[in-house]
Amino acid sequence: IDSLMSLNSVEQKERRALSKAVARELRNQTKGSKWRASQGWLFREDNGWFIEVRPYIWVVERRSTMELRFKPMHIDPVFWQIVLTEENNRQPLSFRLHGAWTVSTPEIRRVDVDEGRLSPAELASRFLEIASSELELSRPDWTLERFLGRIQAFRATVNPKSYLPAVICSLVLLDRLDE
């Protein structure tokens, strides 16, 4: 019940501080690993896919979650060619995470993270462990056809106007230009 009650302003301030501390720890703990961190989010390239993990430390309640998203590495260059911003190909990998004019995708997994009484370093470590585990679990699903199917299913059930660039660029990559 404690986690479902809205926190007071002092507790919310503590949650914001925790979020910033965890973001710093993620940046420190990803050094020398395949993961990289930017603004508290994790990302990496893996076998031709861009992987994005968004850890969230909620401010108004005691709760932490993580979202996993992925997209083919070739999808953004197709989009940049369409919108005439091919200079974005020279941007660092982190640009695909926060840059303007990139292809966004819906989450493929959302995980509740038990933060218990963990320190910021321990919580960052837990986020990294879960990110790596979820990455391993999702690998069998990685085909462009399945990616497109997930996007289309999301659009059909949640919002038919969302993620249209992901659909169009996927169809281009699949050479299904008539569609």
mmCIF file of N, CA, C and O in Angstrom, residues 43-91:
data_model
loop_
_atom_site.group_PDB
_atom_site.id
_atom_site.type_symbol
_atom_site.label_atom_id
_atom_site.label_comp_id
_atom_site.label_asym_id
_atom_site.label_seq_id
_atom_site.Cartn_x
_atom_site.Cartn_y
_atom_site.Cartn_z
ATOM 1 N N PHE A 43 21.849 2.141 -23.767
ATOM 2 C CA PHE A 43 21.715 1.809 -25.172
ATOM 3 C C PHE A 43 22.949 1.056 -25.645
ATOM 4 O O PHE A 43 24.000 1.097 -25.006
ATOM 5 N N ARG A 44 22.790 0.383 -26.765
ATOM 6 C CA ARG A 44 23.902 -0.323 -27.392
ATOM 7 C C ARG A 44 23.469 -0.834 -28.758
ATOM 8 O O ARG A 44 22.275 -0.876 -29.070
ATOM 9 N N GLU A 45 24.434 -1.234 -29.531
ATOM 10 C CA GLU A 45 24.170 -1.920 -30.781
ATOM 11 C C GLU A 45 24.423 -3.398 -30.519
ATOM 12 O O GLU A 45 25.363 -3.766 -29.821
ATOM 13 N N ASP A 46 23.561 -4.249 -31.077
ATOM 14 C CA ASP A 46 23.712 -5.684 -30.871
ATOM 15 C C ASP A 46 23.253 -6.410 -32.129
ATOM 16 O O ASP A 46 22.064 -6.388 -32.460
ATOM 17 N N ASN A 47 24.196 -7.005 -32.835
ATOM 18 C CA ASN A 47 23.888 -7.809 -34.027
ATOM 19 C C ASN A 47 22.980 -7.089 -35.028
ATOM 20 O O ASN A 47 22.013 -7.665 -35.529
ATOM 21 N N GLY A 48 23.282 -5.819 -35.296
ATOM 22 C CA GLY A 48 22.510 -5.066 -36.278
ATOM 23 C C GLY A 48 21.242 -4.428 -35.749
ATOM 24 O O GLY A 48 20.435 -3.909 -36.523
ATOM 25 N N TRP A 49 21.067 -4.444 -34.433
ATOM 26 C CA TRP A 49 19.892 -3.832 -33.806
ATOM 27 C C TRP A 49 20.337 -2.770 -32.812
ATOM 28 O O TRP A 49 21.346 -2.927 -32.124
ATOM 29 N N PHE A 50 19.559 -1.699 -32.723
ATOM 30 C CA PHE A 50 19.778 -0.667 -31.720
ATOM 31 C C PHE A 50 18.888 -1.006 -30.536
ATOM 32 O O PHE A 50 17.668 -1.140 -30.677
ATOM 33 N N ILE A 51 19.501 -1.167 -29.369
ATOM 34 C CA ILE A 51 18.777 -1.543 -28.153
ATOM 35 C C ILE A 51 18.726 -0.328 -27.238
ATOM 36 O O ILE A 51 19.740 0.315 -26.983
ATOM 37 N N GLU A 52 17.556 -0.057 -26.720
ATOM 38 C CA GLU A 52 17.333 1.093 -25.849
ATOM 39 C C GLU A 52 16.621 0.606 -24.596
ATOM 40 O O GLU A 52 15.600 -0.084 -24.687
ATOM 41 N N VAL A 53 17.163 0.948 -23.445
ATOM 42 C CA VAL A 53 16.548 0.570 -22.175
ATOM 43 C C VAL A 53 16.337 1.844 -21.367
ATOM 44 O O VAL A 53 17.268 2.598 -21.125
ATOM 45 N N ARG A 54 15.106 2.054 -20.968
ATOM 46 C CA ARG A 54 14.749 3.261 -20.232
ATOM 47 C C ARG A 54 14.394 2.915 -18.788
ATOM 48 O O ARG A 54 13.279 2.505 -18.505
ATOM 49 N N PRO A 55 15.347 3.084 -17.875
ATOM 50 C CA PRO A 55 15.018 2.911 -16.461
ATOM 51 C C PRO A 55 14.277 4.153 -15.948
ATOM 52 O O PRO A 55 14.643 5.273 -16.295
ATOM 53 N N TYR A 56 13.232 3.942 -15.180
ATOM 54 C CA TYR A 56 12.470 5.047 -14.594
ATOM 55 C C TYR A 56 12.385 4.861 -13.087
ATOM 56 O O TYR A 56 11.929 3.823 -12.612
ATOM 57 N N ILE A 57 12.796 5.872 -12.374
ATOM 58 C CA ILE A 57 12.549 5.934 -10.935
ATOM 59 C C ILE A 57 11.419 6.946 -10.781
ATOM 60 O O ILE A 57 11.592 8.131 -11.052
ATOM 61 N N TRP A 58 10.270 6.448 -10.413
ATOM 62 C CA TRP A 58 9.090 7.303 -10.328
ATOM 63 C C TRP A 58 9.264 8.298 -9.192
ATOM 64 O O TRP A 58 9.796 7.970 -8.133
ATOM 65 N N VAL A 59 8.771 9.489 -9.408
ATOM 66 C CA VAL A 59 8.940 10.555 -8.418
ATOM 67 C C VAL A 59 7.769 10.603 -7.450
ATOM 68 O O VAL A 59 7.968 10.838 -6.257
ATOM 69 N N VAL A 60 6.559 10.368 -7.901
ATOM 70 C CA VAL A 60 5.386 10.536 -7.033
ATOM 71 C C VAL A 60 5.003 9.281 -6.259
ATOM 72 O O VAL A 60 4.076 9.310 -5.460
ATOM 73 N N GLU A 61 5.695 8.184 -6.514
ATOM 74 C CA GLU A 61 5.472 6.974 -5.726
ATOM 75 C C GLU A 61 6.757 6.155 -5.681
ATOM 76 O O GLU A 61 7.642 6.334 -6.501
ATOM 77 N N ARG A 62 6.849 5.257 -4.717
ATOM 78 C CA ARG A 62 8.028 4.399 -4.593
ATOM 79 C C ARG A 62 7.905 3.244 -5.585
ATOM 80 O O ARG A 62 7.363 2.190 -5.256
ATOM 81 N N ARG A 63 8.426 3.499 -6.756
ATOM 82 C CA ARG A 63 8.302 2.514 -7.819
ATOM 83 C C ARG A 63 9.389 2.763 -8.855
ATOM 84 O O ARG A 63 9.712 3.908 -9.160
ATOM 85 N N SER A 64 9.934 1.694 -9.378
ATOM 86 C CA SER A 64 10.893 1.790 -10.472
ATOM 87 C C SER A 64 10.505 0.780 -11.543
ATOM 88 O O SER A 64 10.093 -0.341 -11.231
ATOM 89 N N THR A 65 10.619 1.200 -12.787
ATOM 90 C CA THR A 65 10.312 0.340 -13.922
ATOM 91 C C THR A 65 11.405 0.500 -14.973
ATOM 92 O O THR A 65 12.222 1.422 -14.907
ATOM 93 N N MET A 66 11.368 -0.398 -15.920
ATOM 94 C CA MET A 66 12.306 -0.345 -17.028
ATOM 95 C C MET A 66 11.577 -0.757 -18.299
ATOM 96 O O MET A 66 10.779 -1.688 -18.277
ATOM 97 N N GLU A 67 11.849 -0.037 -19.406
ATOM 98 C CA GLU A 67 11.274 -0.383 -20.701
ATOM 99 C C GLU A 67 12.392 -0.759 -21.661
ATOM 100 O O GLU A 67 13.418 -0.092 -21.701
ATOM 101 N N LEU A 68 12.176 -1.807 -22.430
ATOM 102 C CA LEU A 68 13.117 -2.244 -23.456
ATOM 103 C C LEU A 68 12.498 -1.946 -24.820
ATOM 104 O O LEU A 68 11.335 -2.263 -25.066
ATOM 105 N N ARG A 69 13.289 -1.314 -25.674
ATOM 106 C CA ARG A 69 12.873 -1.016 -27.045
ATOM 107 C C ARG A 69 14.002 -1.426 -27.969
ATOM 108 O O ARG A 69 15.153 -1.405 -27.573
ATOM 109 N N PHE A 70 13.669 -1.789 -29.186
ATOM 110 C CA PHE A 70 14.721 -2.072 -30.148
ATOM 111 C C PHE A 70 14.252 -1.710 -31.546
ATOM 112 O O PHE A 70 13.059 -1.585 -31.809
ATOM 113 N N LYS A 71 15.229 -1.503 -32.427
ATOM 114 C CA LYS A 71 14.939 -1.213 -33.824
ATOM 115 C C LYS A 71 16.154 -1.605 -34.655
ATOM 116 O O LYS A 71 17.282 -1.622 -34.154
ATOM 117 N N PRO A 72 15.929 -1.930 -35.926
ATOM 118 C CA PRO A 72 17.063 -2.270 -36.785
ATOM 119 C C PRO A 72 17.981 -1.064 -36.952
ATOM 120 O O PRO A 72 17.510 0.073 -37.060
ATOM 121 N N MET A 73 19.275 -1.284 -36.985
ATOM 122 C CA MET A 73 20.236 -0.189 -37.158
ATOM 123 C C MET A 73 20.028 0.537 -38.489
ATOM 124 O O MET A 73 20.301 1.716 -38.592
ATOM 125 N N HIS A 74 19.511 -0.153 -39.491
ATOM 126 C CA HIS A 74 19.349 0.457 -40.808
ATOM 127 C C HIS A 74 18.094 1.315 -40.933
ATOM 128 O O HIS A 74 17.925 2.005 -41.931
ATOM 129 N N ILE A 75 17.233 1.295 -39.925
ATOM 130 C CA ILE A 75 15.956 2.000 -40.063
ATOM 131 C C ILE A 75 16.127 3.519 -40.026
ATOM 132 O O ILE A 75 15.495 4.239 -40.793
ATOM 133 N N ASP A 76 16.988 4.018 -39.141
ATOM 134 C CA ASP A 76 17.192 5.468 -39.078
ATOM 135 C C ASP A 76 17.815 6.009 -40.365
ATOM 136 O O ASP A 76 17.342 7.029 -40.888
ATOM 137 N N PRO A 77 18.855 5.367 -40.941
ATOM 138 C CA PRO A 77 19.393 5.872 -42.202
ATOM 139 C C PRO A 77 18.359 5.931 -43.339
ATOM 140 O O PRO A 77 18.395 6.852 -44.160
ATOM 141 N N VAL A 78 17.436 4.971 -43.380
ATOM 142 C CA VAL A 78 16.369 5.032 -44.388
ATOM 143 C C VAL A 78 15.510 6.267 -44.141
ATOM 144 O O VAL A 78 15.194 7.028 -45.067
ATOM 145 N N PHE A 79 15.144 6.487 -42.884
ATOM 146 C CA PHE A 79 14.334 7.652 -42.533
ATOM 147 C C PHE A 79 15.079 8.945 -42.878
ATOM 148 O O PHE A 79 14.496 9.874 -43.451
ATOM 149 N N TRP A 80 16.361 9.006 -42.546
ATOM 150 C CA TRP A 80 17.140 10.216 -42.827
ATOM 151 C C TRP A 80 17.232 10.477 -44.317
ATOM 152 O O TRP A 80 17.252 11.624 -44.749
ATOM 153 N N GLN A 81 17.285 9.418 -45.101
ATOM 154 C CA GLN A 81 17.300 9.597 -46.553
ATOM 155 C C GLN A 81 15.961 10.167 -47.029
ATOM 156 O O GLN A 81 15.923 11.068 -47.861
ATOM 157 N N ILE A 82 14.869 9.658 -46.478
ATOM 158 C CA ILE A 82 13.529 10.128 -46.860
ATOM 159 C C ILE A 82 13.340 11.603 -46.503
ATOM 160 O O ILE A 82 12.805 12.377 -47.293
ATOM 161 N N VAL A 83 13.784 11.996 -45.293
ATOM 162 C CA VAL A 83 13.549 13.376 -44.833
ATOM 163 C C VAL A 83 14.725 14.312 -45.140
ATOM 164 O O VAL A 83 14.774 15.435 -44.637
ATOM 165 N N LEU A 84 15.654 13.828 -45.960
ATOM 166 C CA LEU A 84 16.778 14.639 -46.434
ATOM 167 C C LEU A 84 17.662 15.170 -45.304
ATOM 168 O O LEU A 84 18.065 16.333 -45.301
ATOM 169 N N THR A 85 17.951 14.291 -44.343
ATOM 170 C CA THR A 85 18.870 14.646 -43.249
ATOM 171 C C THR A 85 19.966 13.591 -43.133
ATOM 172 O O THR A 85 20.294 13.147 -42.038
ATOM 173 N N GLU A 86 20.534 13.219 -44.265
ATOM 174 C CA GLU A 86 21.529 12.149 -44.279
ATOM 175 C C GLU A 86 22.797 12.492 -43.505
ATOM 176 O O GLU A 86 23.562 11.592 -43.153
ATOM 177 N N GLU A 87 23.004 13.761 -43.183
ATOM 178 C CA GLU A 87 24.152 14.125 -42.346
ATOM 179 C C GLU A 87 24.051 13.491 -40.952
ATOM 180 O O GLU A 87 25.047 13.346 -40.251
ATOM 181 N N ASN A 88 22.845 13.070 -40.571
ATOM 182 C CA ASN A 88 22.669 12.392 -39.278
ATOM 183 C C ASN A 88 23.407 11.059 -39.219
ATOM 184 O O ASN A 88 23.667 10.540 -38.137
ATOM 185 N N ASN A 89 23.755 10.492 -40.362
ATOM 186 C CA ASN A 89 24.523 9.246 -40.381
ATOM 187 C C ASN A 89 25.872 9.401 -39.680
ATOM 188 O O ASN A 89 26.459 8.411 -39.243
ATOM 189 N N ARG A 90 26.367 10.623 -39.578
ATOM 190 C CA ARG A 90 27.668 10.865 -38.944
ATOM 191 C C ARG A 90 27.549 11.103 -37.434
ATOM 192 O O ARG A 90 28.555 11.277 -36.760
ATOM 193 N N GLN A 91 26.344 11.121 -36.933
ATOM 194 C CA GLN A 91 26.128 11.355 -35.499
ATOM 195 C C GLN A 91 26.545 10.115 -34.693
ATOM 196 O O GLN A 91 26.512 8.995 -35.202
#
